[in-house]
Short mmCIF file of C-alpha atoms in Angstrom, two decimals:
data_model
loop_
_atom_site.label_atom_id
_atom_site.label_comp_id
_atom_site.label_asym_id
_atom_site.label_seq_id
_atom_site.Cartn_x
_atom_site.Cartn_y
_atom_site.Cartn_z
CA UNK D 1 18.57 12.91 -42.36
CA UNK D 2 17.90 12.42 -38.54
CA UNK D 3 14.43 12.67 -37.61
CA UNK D 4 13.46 15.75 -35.38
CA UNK D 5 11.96 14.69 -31.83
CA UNK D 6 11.61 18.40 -30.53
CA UNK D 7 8.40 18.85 -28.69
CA UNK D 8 7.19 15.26 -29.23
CA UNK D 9 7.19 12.02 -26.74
CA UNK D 10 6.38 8.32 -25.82
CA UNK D 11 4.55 6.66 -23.06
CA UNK D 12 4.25 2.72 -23.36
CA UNK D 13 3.11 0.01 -21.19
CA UNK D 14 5.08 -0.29 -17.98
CA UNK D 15 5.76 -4.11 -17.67
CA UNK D 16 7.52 -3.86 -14.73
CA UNK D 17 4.72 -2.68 -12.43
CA UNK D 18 5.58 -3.82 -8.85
CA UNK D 19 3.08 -2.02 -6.40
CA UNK D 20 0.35 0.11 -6.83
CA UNK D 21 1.27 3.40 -6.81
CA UNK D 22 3.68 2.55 -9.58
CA UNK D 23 3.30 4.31 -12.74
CA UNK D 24 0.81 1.82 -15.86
CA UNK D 25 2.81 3.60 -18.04
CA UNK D 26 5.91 5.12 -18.41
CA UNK D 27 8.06 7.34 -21.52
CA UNK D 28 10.03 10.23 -21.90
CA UNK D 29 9.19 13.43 -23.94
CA UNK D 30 11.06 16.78 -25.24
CA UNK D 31 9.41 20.15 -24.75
CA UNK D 32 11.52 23.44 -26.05
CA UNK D 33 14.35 20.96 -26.28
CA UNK D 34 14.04 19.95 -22.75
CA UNK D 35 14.34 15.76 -22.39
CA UNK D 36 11.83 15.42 -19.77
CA UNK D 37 10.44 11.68 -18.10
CA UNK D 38 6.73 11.08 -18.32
CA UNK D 39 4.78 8.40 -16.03
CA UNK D 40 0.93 8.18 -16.42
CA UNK D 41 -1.59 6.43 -14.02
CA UNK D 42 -4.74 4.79 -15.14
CA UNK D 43 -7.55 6.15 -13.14
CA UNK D 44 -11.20 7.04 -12.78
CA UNK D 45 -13.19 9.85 -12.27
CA UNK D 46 -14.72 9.84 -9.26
CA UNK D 47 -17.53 11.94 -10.61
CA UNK D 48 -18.45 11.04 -13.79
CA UNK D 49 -16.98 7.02 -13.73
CA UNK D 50 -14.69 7.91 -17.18
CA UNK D 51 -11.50 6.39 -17.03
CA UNK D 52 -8.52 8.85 -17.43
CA UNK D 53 -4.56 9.20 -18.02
CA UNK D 54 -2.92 11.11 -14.98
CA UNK D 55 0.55 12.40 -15.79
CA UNK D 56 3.18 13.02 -13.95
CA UNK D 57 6.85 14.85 -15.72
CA UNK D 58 10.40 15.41 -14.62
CA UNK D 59 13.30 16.64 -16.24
CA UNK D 60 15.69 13.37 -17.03
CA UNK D 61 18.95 15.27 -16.07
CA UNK D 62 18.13 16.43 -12.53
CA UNK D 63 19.78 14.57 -9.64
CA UNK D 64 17.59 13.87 -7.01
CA UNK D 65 17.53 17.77 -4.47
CA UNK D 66 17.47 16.89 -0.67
CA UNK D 67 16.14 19.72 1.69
CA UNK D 68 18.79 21.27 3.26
CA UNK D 69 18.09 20.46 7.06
CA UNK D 70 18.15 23.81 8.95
CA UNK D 71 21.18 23.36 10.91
CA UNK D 72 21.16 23.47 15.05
CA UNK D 73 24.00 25.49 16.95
CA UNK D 74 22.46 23.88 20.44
CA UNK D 75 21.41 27.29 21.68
CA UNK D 76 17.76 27.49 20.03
CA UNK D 77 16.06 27.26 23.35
CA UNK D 78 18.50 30.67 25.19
CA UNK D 79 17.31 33.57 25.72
CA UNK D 80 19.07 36.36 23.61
CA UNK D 81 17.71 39.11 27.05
CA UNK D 82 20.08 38.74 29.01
CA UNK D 83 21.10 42.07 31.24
CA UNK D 84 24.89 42.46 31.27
CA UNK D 85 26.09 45.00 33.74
#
């Protein structure tokens, strides 16, 4: 029988931790049968001084999206008034 990991997930230590802004911990989860990535930050509440796990998800199969640059035909600056006679 192979266990069921539907709607359940992971975060461990992350070891690897190069700068800062890096996640302290990093897993993977599956919601509705969506594999997603999970990174968590240690942090602290500026308020009340309790220490807290910020998470952060995305799904593991997306390739990274690049805006699509609105393109330039070099004639942004005419003036579309012109008479014509």
């Amino acid at each position: 029988m192979q266990y069921d990991n539907s709607n359940r997930g992971a975060i461990f230590k992350n070891d690897d931790k190069q700068q800062d802004n890096h996640p302290d911990y990093k897993g993977s989860l599956n919601v509705n049968g969506v594999d997603l990535w999970v990174s968590g930050w240690l942090k602290t509440s500026e308020k009340t001084g309790k220490k807290f796990l910020s998470l952060s998800v995305k799904p593991k199969d997306s390739a990274p999206v690049k805006k699509a640059s609105k393109a330039s035909s070099g004639f942004d600056d005419m003036n579309d008034d012109v008479p014509f006679n």
